[in-house]
Coordinates of C-alpha atoms in Angstrom, one line a residue:
M1 CA -17.7 -12.8 7.5
P2 CA -19.2 -15.0 10.2
S3 CA -21.1 -13.1 12.8
A4 CA -20.6 -15.6 15.6
Y5 CA -17.7 -15.1 18.0
T6 CA -14.6 -17.0 17.1
P7 CA -12.0 -17.5 19.9
V8 CA -8.8 -15.7 19.1
S9 CA -5.6 -17.6 20.0
S10 CA -2.6 -15.9 21.6
P11 CA -0.3 -16.6 18.7
L12 CA -2.9 -15.0 16.4
R13 CA -3.1 -11.8 18.5
T14 CA 0.7 -11.7 18.6
A15 CA 0.9 -12.2 14.9
R16 CA -1.5 -9.4 14.3
V17 CA 0.7 -7.0 16.3
A18 CA 3.8 -8.2 14.4
N19 CA 2.2 -7.9 11.0
S20 CA 1.0 -4.4 11.9
V21 CA 4.6 -3.5 12.7
A22 CA 5.7 -4.9 9.3
F23 CA 3.0 -2.8 7.5
A24 CA 4.1 0.3 9.5
L25 CA 7.8 -0.2 8.6
Q26 CA 6.9 -0.6 4.9
G27 CA 4.9 2.7 5.0
F28 CA 7.6 4.5 7.0
F29 CA 10.4 3.8 4.7
L30 CA 8.4 4.3 1.5
A31 CA 7.4 7.7 2.8
V32 CA 11.0 8.5 3.6
V33 CA 12.0 7.6 0.0
L34 CA 9.2 9.5 -1.6
T35 CA 9.4 12.7 0.5
E36 CA 13.2 12.8 0.0
L37 CA 12.6 12.9 -3.8
P38 CA 13.2 16.7 -4.0
Q39 CA 16.4 16.4 -2.1
E40 CA 17.6 13.4 -4.1
K41 CA 16.8 15.3 -7.2
D42 CA 18.9 18.2 -6.2
H43 CA 21.7 16.1 -4.6
F44 CA 22.2 13.9 -7.7
R45 CA 21.1 16.6 -10.2
L46 CA 18.4 14.3 -11.5
T47 CA 16.1 15.6 -14.3
D48 CA 12.3 15.0 -14.1
S49 CA 12.8 12.3 -16.7
L50 CA 15.3 10.4 -14.5
V51 CA 13.0 10.6 -11.5
L52 CA 10.3 9.1 -13.7
V53 CA 12.6 6.3 -14.8
A54 CA 13.4 5.5 -11.2
V55 CA 9.7 5.4 -10.3
V56 CA 8.8 3.1 -13.2
M57 CA 11.9 0.9 -12.5
I58 CA 10.9 0.4 -8.8
S59 CA 7.3 -0.5 -9.8
L60 CA 8.4 -3.1 -12.4
L61 CA 10.9 -4.7 -10.0
A62 CA 8.3 -4.6 -7.2
A63 CA 6.1 -6.8 -9.4
G64 CA 9.0 -9.2 -9.7
G65 CA 9.3 -9.1 -5.9
S66 CA 5.6 -10.0 -5.5
V67 CA 6.2 -13.1 -7.7
L68 CA 9.3 -14.0 -5.7
A69 CA 7.2 -13.6 -2.5
E70 CA 4.8 -16.3 -3.8
Q71 CA 7.8 -18.7 -4.3
L72 CA 9.2 -17.9 -0.8
A73 CA 5.8 -18.4 0.8
V74 CA 5.0 -21.7 -1.0
R75 CA 8.5 -23.1 -0.2
W76 CA 8.8 -21.9 3.4
S77 CA 6.1 -19.5 4.6
S78 CA 4.9 -15.9 4.3
R79 CA 6.6 -15.2 7.6
V80 CA 10.0 -16.0 6.0
A81 CA 9.1 -13.9 3.0
V82 CA 8.3 -10.9 5.2
R83 CA 11.5 -11.2 7.1
I84 CA 13.6 -11.4 4.0
G85 CA 11.8 -8.5 2.4
V86 CA 12.2 -6.2 5.4
G87 CA 15.9 -7.1 5.7
L88 CA 16.3 -6.2 2.0
I89 CA 14.5 -2.9 2.5
A90 CA 17.0 -2.0 5.2
A91 CA 20.0 -3.1 3.1
T92 CA 19.0 -1.3 0.0
G93 CA 18.1 1.8 2.1
L94 CA 21.7 1.8 3.4
G95 CA 22.9 1.4 -0.2
A96 CA 20.9 4.4 -1.3
A97 CA 22.2 6.4 1.7
L98 CA 25.8 5.7 0.8
A99 CA 25.5 5.9 -3.0
P100 CA 28.4 8.0 -4.4
N101 CA 26.7 8.5 -7.8
T102 CA 23.6 8.1 -9.8
G103 CA 24.5 4.6 -11.0
V104 CA 24.8 3.2 -7.5
L105 CA 21.7 5.0 -6.4
F106 CA 19.7 3.3 -9.2
V107 CA 21.0 -0.1 -8.3
A108 CA 20.0 0.5 -4.7
L109 CA 16.6 1.7 -5.7
G110 CA 16.2 -1.4 -8.0
G111 CA 16.9 -3.7 -5.0
Y112 CA 14.5 -1.6 -2.9
G113 CA 11.8 -2.2 -5.6
I114 CA 12.2 -6.0 -5.3
A115 CA 12.0 -5.7 -1.5
V116 CA 8.8 -3.7 -1.6
G117 CA 7.1 -6.3 -3.7
I118 CA 8.2 -9.1 -1.4
V119 CA 6.9 -7.3 1.7
D120 CA 3.7 -6.1 0.1
A121 CA 2.6 -9.5 -1.0
A122 CA 3.8 -11.4 2.1
T123 CA 2.3 -9.0 4.7
N124 CA -1.1 -9.2 2.8
M125 CA -0.9 -13.0 2.9
Q126 CA -0.4 -12.8 6.7
A127 CA -3.2 -10.2 7.0
V128 CA -5.8 -12.4 5.2
F129 CA -4.9 -15.5 7.2
I130 CA -5.2 -13.5 10.4
Q131 CA -8.5 -12.1 9.3
H132 CA -9.7 -15.6 8.7
G133 CA -8.6 -16.6 12.2
Y134 CA -10.4 -13.6 13.8
G135 CA -13.6 -14.4 11.9
K136 CA -14.4 -10.8 11.2
I137 CA -13.2 -7.9 9.1
V138 CA -9.8 -6.7 10.5
L139 CA -7.8 -6.2 7.3
S140 CA -8.2 -2.4 7.2
S141 CA -6.4 -2.1 10.5
F142 CA -3.2 -3.3 9.0
Y143 CA -3.4 -0.6 6.4
G144 CA -4.0 1.8 9.3
A145 CA -0.6 0.7 10.6
W146 CA 0.9 1.3 7.2
S147 CA -0.6 4.9 7.2
A148 CA 0.8 5.5 10.7
G149 CA 4.2 4.5 9.5
S150 CA 3.9 6.6 6.5
I151 CA 3.0 9.6 8.6
L152 CA 6.0 9.1 10.8
G153 CA 8.2 8.8 7.7
A154 CA 7.0 12.0 6.2
L155 CA 7.3 13.8 9.5
F156 CA 10.7 12.3 10.0
V157 CA 11.9 13.8 6.7
A158 CA 10.2 17.2 7.5
G159 CA 12.1 17.2 10.9
C160 CA 15.4 16.3 9.2
E161 CA 14.9 19.2 6.8
K162 CA 14.3 21.6 9.7
L163 CA 17.4 20.3 11.5
H164 CA 19.5 20.3 8.4
V165 CA 20.2 16.5 8.6
T166 CA 21.9 15.4 5.4
L167 CA 20.1 13.1 2.9
A168 CA 22.6 10.2 3.6
E169 CA 22.1 10.5 7.4
A170 CA 18.3 10.5 7.1
L171 CA 18.2 7.5 4.8
A172 CA 20.7 5.5 6.9
T173 CA 18.8 6.2 10.1
A174 CA 15.5 5.2 8.6
A175 CA 17.1 2.0 7.3
V176 CA 18.5 1.0 10.7
V177 CA 15.1 1.6 12.3
V178 CA 13.5 -0.8 9.7
L179 CA 16.2 -3.4 10.3
V180 CA 16.0 -3.5 14.1
A181 CA 12.2 -3.4 14.4
G182 CA 11.6 -5.8 11.5
Q183 CA 13.9 -8.5 12.8
G184 CA 12.6 -8.1 16.3
F185 CA 9.0 -8.7 15.4
G186 CA 9.4 -11.0 12.4
P187 CA 9.6 -14.3 14.4
R188 CA 6.2 -13.6 15.9
L189 CA 4.4 -13.8 12.5
L190 CA 2.3 -16.9 11.6
G191 CA 4.1 -19.8 10.1
T192 CA 2.2 -21.9 7.5
R193 CA 1.0 -24.5 9.9
Q194 CA -0.1 -21.9 12.4
A195 CA -2.0 -20.0 9.8
E196 CA -3.9 -23.0 8.5
S197 CA -4.7 -24.4 12.0
E198 CA -6.8 -21.4 13.0
P199 CA -10.5 -22.2 13.3
G200 CA -11.5 -19.5 10.8
E201 CA -9.2 -20.9 8.2
Q202 CA -10.2 -24.6 8.5
G203 CA -12.3 -25.7 5.6
R204 CA -11.4 -22.8 3.4
A205 CA -10.1 -23.8 0.1
G206 CA -11.0 -23.4 -3.5
I207 CA -10.0 -21.8 -6.8
L208 CA -10.6 -18.1 -7.2
P209 CA -12.9 -17.3 -10.2
L210 CA -11.1 -15.4 -13.0
R211 CA -13.8 -12.7 -13.0
A212 CA -13.4 -11.9 -9.3
Y213 CA -9.6 -11.8 -9.8
V214 CA -9.8 -9.3 -12.6
V215 CA -12.6 -7.1 -11.1
F216 CA -10.9 -6.7 -7.7
G217 CA -7.5 -6.5 -9.3
V218 CA -8.5 -3.6 -11.5
A219 CA -10.2 -1.8 -8.6
M220 CA -7.0 -2.2 -6.6
A221 CA -4.8 -1.0 -9.5
L222 CA -6.9 2.2 -9.7
V223 CA -6.5 2.8 -5.9
F224 CA -2.8 2.3 -6.0
A225 CA -2.4 4.5 -9.1
I226 CA -4.0 7.3 -7.1
D227 CA -2.0 6.4 -4.0
L228 CA 1.3 6.4 -5.7
A229 CA 0.5 9.5 -7.7
V230 CA 0.1 11.3 -4.4
G231 CA 3.2 9.7 -2.9
N232 CA 5.4 10.2 -5.9
W233 CA 4.4 13.7 -7.1
S234 CA 2.7 15.6 -4.2
A235 CA 5.9 16.9 -2.7
L236 CA 7.3 17.9 -6.1
Y237 CA 3.9 19.5 -7.0
L238 CA 3.9 21.7 -4.0
K239 CA 7.6 22.7 -4.3
D240 CA 8.0 23.1 -8.0
D241 CA 4.5 24.1 -9.1
L242 CA 3.1 25.9 -6.0
A243 CA 6.3 27.4 -4.8
S244 CA 6.3 25.9 -1.3
T245 CA 9.3 25.1 0.9
S246 CA 10.8 21.6 1.1
A247 CA 9.5 21.1 4.6
T248 CA 5.9 22.2 3.6
A249 CA 6.1 19.9 0.5
A250 CA 6.8 16.9 2.7
L251 CA 3.6 17.6 4.6
A252 CA 1.5 16.8 1.5
L253 CA 2.0 13.1 2.0
A254 CA 1.6 13.5 5.8
A255 CA -1.8 15.1 5.3
Y256 CA -2.9 12.4 2.9
Q257 CA -1.7 9.6 5.1
G258 CA -2.9 11.3 8.3
A259 CA -6.4 11.3 7.0
S260 CA -6.0 7.7 5.7
L261 CA -4.9 6.6 9.1
L262 CA -8.3 7.7 10.6
T263 CA -10.1 6.1 7.7
R264 CA -8.3 2.8 7.9
V265 CA -8.5 2.5 11.7
T266 CA -12.2 3.0 11.6
G267 CA -12.7 1.3 8.2
D268 CA -13.4 -2.2 9.6
L269 CA -16.2 -0.8 11.8
W270 CA -17.8 1.0 8.9
V271 CA -17.6 -2.1 6.7
R272 CA -19.2 -4.3 9.4
R273 CA -22.1 -1.8 9.7
F274 CA -22.8 -0.7 6.1
G275 CA -21.1 -3.4 4.0
P276 CA -18.2 -3.0 1.5
R277 CA -20.2 -1.7 -1.4
A278 CA -21.5 1.4 0.4
V279 CA -18.1 2.1 2.0
V280 CA -16.3 1.9 -1.4
R281 CA -18.9 4.1 -3.1
V282 CA -18.8 6.9 -0.4
S283 CA -15.0 6.6 -0.1
A284 CA -14.4 7.0 -3.8
L285 CA -16.8 10.0 -3.9
I286 CA -14.9 11.7 -1.1
G287 CA -11.6 11.0 -2.8
A288 CA -12.9 12.6 -6.0
V289 CA -13.8 15.7 -4.2
G290 CA -10.4 16.0 -2.6
L291 CA -8.5 15.5 -5.8
T292 CA -10.7 18.1 -7.5
V293 CA -9.4 20.5 -4.9
V294 CA -5.8 19.4 -5.5
V295 CA -6.2 20.0 -9.3
A296 CA -7.8 23.4 -8.8
A297 CA -5.5 24.5 -5.9
P298 CA -4.1 28.1 -6.2
G299 CA -1.5 27.6 -3.6
P300 CA 0.1 25.0 -1.2
V301 CA -2.4 25.4 1.6
T302 CA -5.4 24.6 -0.6
A303 CA -3.5 21.6 -2.1
L304 CA -2.7 20.3 1.4
I305 CA -6.5 20.5 2.2
G306 CA -7.2 18.6 -1.0
F307 CA -4.8 15.8 -0.2
L308 CA -6.3 15.6 3.3
V309 CA -9.8 15.2 2.0
A310 CA -8.7 12.6 -0.6
G311 CA -7.0 10.6 2.2
I312 CA -10.3 10.5 4.1
G313 CA -11.8 8.4 1.4
L314 CA -9.7 6.4 -1.0
P315 CA -7.2 4.5 1.1
V316 CA -9.8 2.1 2.7
I317 CA -10.6 0.6 -0.7
A318 CA -7.4 -1.4 -1.3
P319 CA -7.7 -3.6 1.8
L320 CA -11.3 -4.4 0.9
C321 CA -10.1 -5.8 -2.4
F322 CA -7.8 -8.2 -0.6
S323 CA -10.6 -9.0 1.9
E324 CA -13.1 -9.8 -0.9
V325 CA -10.7 -12.2 -2.6
G326 CA -9.8 -13.7 0.8
E327 CA -13.4 -14.6 1.3
L328 CA -13.3 -16.7 -1.9
T329 CA -10.3 -18.8 -1.2
G330 CA -8.1 -20.2 1.5
G331 CA -5.6 -22.9 2.5
R332 CA -2.4 -23.4 0.6
G333 CA -3.8 -21.6 -2.4
L334 CA -4.2 -18.3 -0.6
D335 CA -0.5 -17.3 -0.7
A336 CA -0.4 -17.7 -4.4
V337 CA -3.7 -15.8 -5.0
I338 CA -2.7 -12.9 -2.8
A339 CA 0.8 -12.6 -4.5
R340 CA -0.8 -12.6 -8.0
L341 CA -3.5 -10.1 -7.0
N342 CA -0.8 -7.9 -5.6
L343 CA 0.6 -7.6 -9.1
F344 CA -2.3 -5.2 -9.9
N345 CA -0.8 -3.0 -7.2
Y346 CA 2.2 -2.5 -9.4
A347 CA 0.2 -2.0 -12.6
G348 CA -1.4 0.8 -10.6
T349 CA 1.9 2.2 -9.5
L350 CA 3.2 2.2 -13.0
V351 CA 0.2 4.3 -14.0
G352 CA 0.4 6.5 -10.9
G353 CA 4.2 6.9 -11.1
G354 CA 4.7 6.6 -14.9
V355 CA 1.7 7.9 -16.8
V356 CA 0.9 10.7 -14.3
G357 CA 4.6 11.6 -14.2
G358 CA 4.9 11.5 -18.0
L359 CA 1.9 13.8 -18.4
A360 CA 3.2 16.0 -15.7
D361 CA 6.6 16.2 -17.4
A362 CA 5.0 17.0 -20.8
T363 CA 2.5 19.6 -19.3
S364 CA 2.4 20.2 -15.6
R365 CA 1.9 18.3 -12.4
R366 CA -1.5 20.0 -12.0
A367 CA -2.6 18.4 -15.2
G368 CA -1.1 15.1 -14.1
F369 CA -3.3 15.0 -11.0
A370 CA -6.4 15.0 -13.3
I371 CA -5.7 11.3 -14.0
P372 CA -6.1 10.2 -10.4
L373 CA -9.2 12.3 -10.3
L374 CA -10.6 10.4 -13.2
F375 CA -9.7 7.1 -11.5
A376 CA -11.6 8.1 -8.3
V377 CA -14.7 8.7 -10.4
V378 CA -14.4 5.3 -12.0
L379 CA -14.2 3.7 -8.5
I380 CA -17.5 5.2 -7.6
F381 CA -19.1 3.1 -10.3
A382 CA -16.9 0.0 -9.5
A383 CA -18.4 -0.1 -6.0
R384 CA -21.2 -2.3 -7.3
F385 CA -18.9 -5.3 -7.6
F386 CA -18.3 -5.4 -3.9
H387 CA -20.9 -7.2 -1.8
A388 CA -23.6 -5.1 -0.2
R389 CA -23.6 -6.5 3.3
T390 CA -21.1 -8.6 5.4
G391 CA -21.7 -12.3 4.7
A392 CA -23.2 -11.8 1.3
A393 CA -21.6 -13.1 -1.9
P394 CA -19.7 -10.5 -3.9
T395 CA -21.6 -9.4 -7.0
G396 CA -18.4 -9.4 -9.0
A397 CA -17.3 -12.8 -7.7
T398 CA -19.8 -15.1 -9.3
P399 CA -18.1 -18.5 -9.6
V400 CA -16.9 -19.3 -13.1
A401 CA -15.9 -22.9 -13.0
D402 CA -14.1 -23.0 -16.4
T403 CA -12.0 -19.9 -15.8
P404 CA -10.1 -20.3 -12.5
I405 CA -6.7 -18.9 -11.7

């Protein structure tokens, strides 16, 4: 990133706030959906296999949503894509709340998966353009907003459990919050012309080398596999395997996201000081320690501590993958590159939700969490592909002229 000061326009600052809200709403509703899994399982009498099918279905359809986001952004703008995606999250959330049976629930969850993909890709498009405009690392702060929203979502569910609010009432309330806030802040996001007119974006263009796309995509897939394993299975692990209450089980995700909030809020500062490579290496090491505690936990309190420690490290890595790729491209090609890179997100979620869940179903969720632990160890060694200091060229991004994407 350039070290010189770049003037920040008022629309850019406003867009940063609006995009932070969009990230927060995404995290909020996802946390509500995931921490309500034990209640949905009981209410609809779902087997572990059906829960696994739902998780895999959402991940597959989210990948389709990411592709759709590319089309929406290229035709109109990433701002339009964000607003459509947030509105669809609210609509499908209401559908899940009012679902009279398992069939309708799965249709609503399928629509939610598409919405998740649209919002994931489009908010990251906005985030990279905004970072270009600021002329310095700011992308982790958006993920900090996502974590804050996720914490609120997990605490919202825990509170609903304590107050004996029904599953339908909780989902419907959360959906209304997303709809109102999303449509209120959506118009303040950057349109295509605004994004490309920022000083930090001018002159940025080019084709992303295939090697860089694969390297950072795989790293991101590993991070999201861990992230979704925690999100999908932590509550069920505490409740079914460690005999905790539903309210305590919901706190597993809150502990993970609470720690990740601190990491992501301060992550930009650490990256500016030590460089992405050092930050990724240390973060992955801390995450591996936390997941070791989770796998070895004799009870829910120890597991909560493990999820807390894992959250201190791992969640900062995903925004750095987008940041590294964003340094290698820009202009009209950026929306497409971010949407395609985001597909690795869902490759990761399929592993985190599907493979981990499949192993957990065949053995135990304790054994299932050994896979995210292995991924954290791999990320320690993958840190070498990130550049060592701000402003240096990424090691894993050596231009390959004959293999662009």
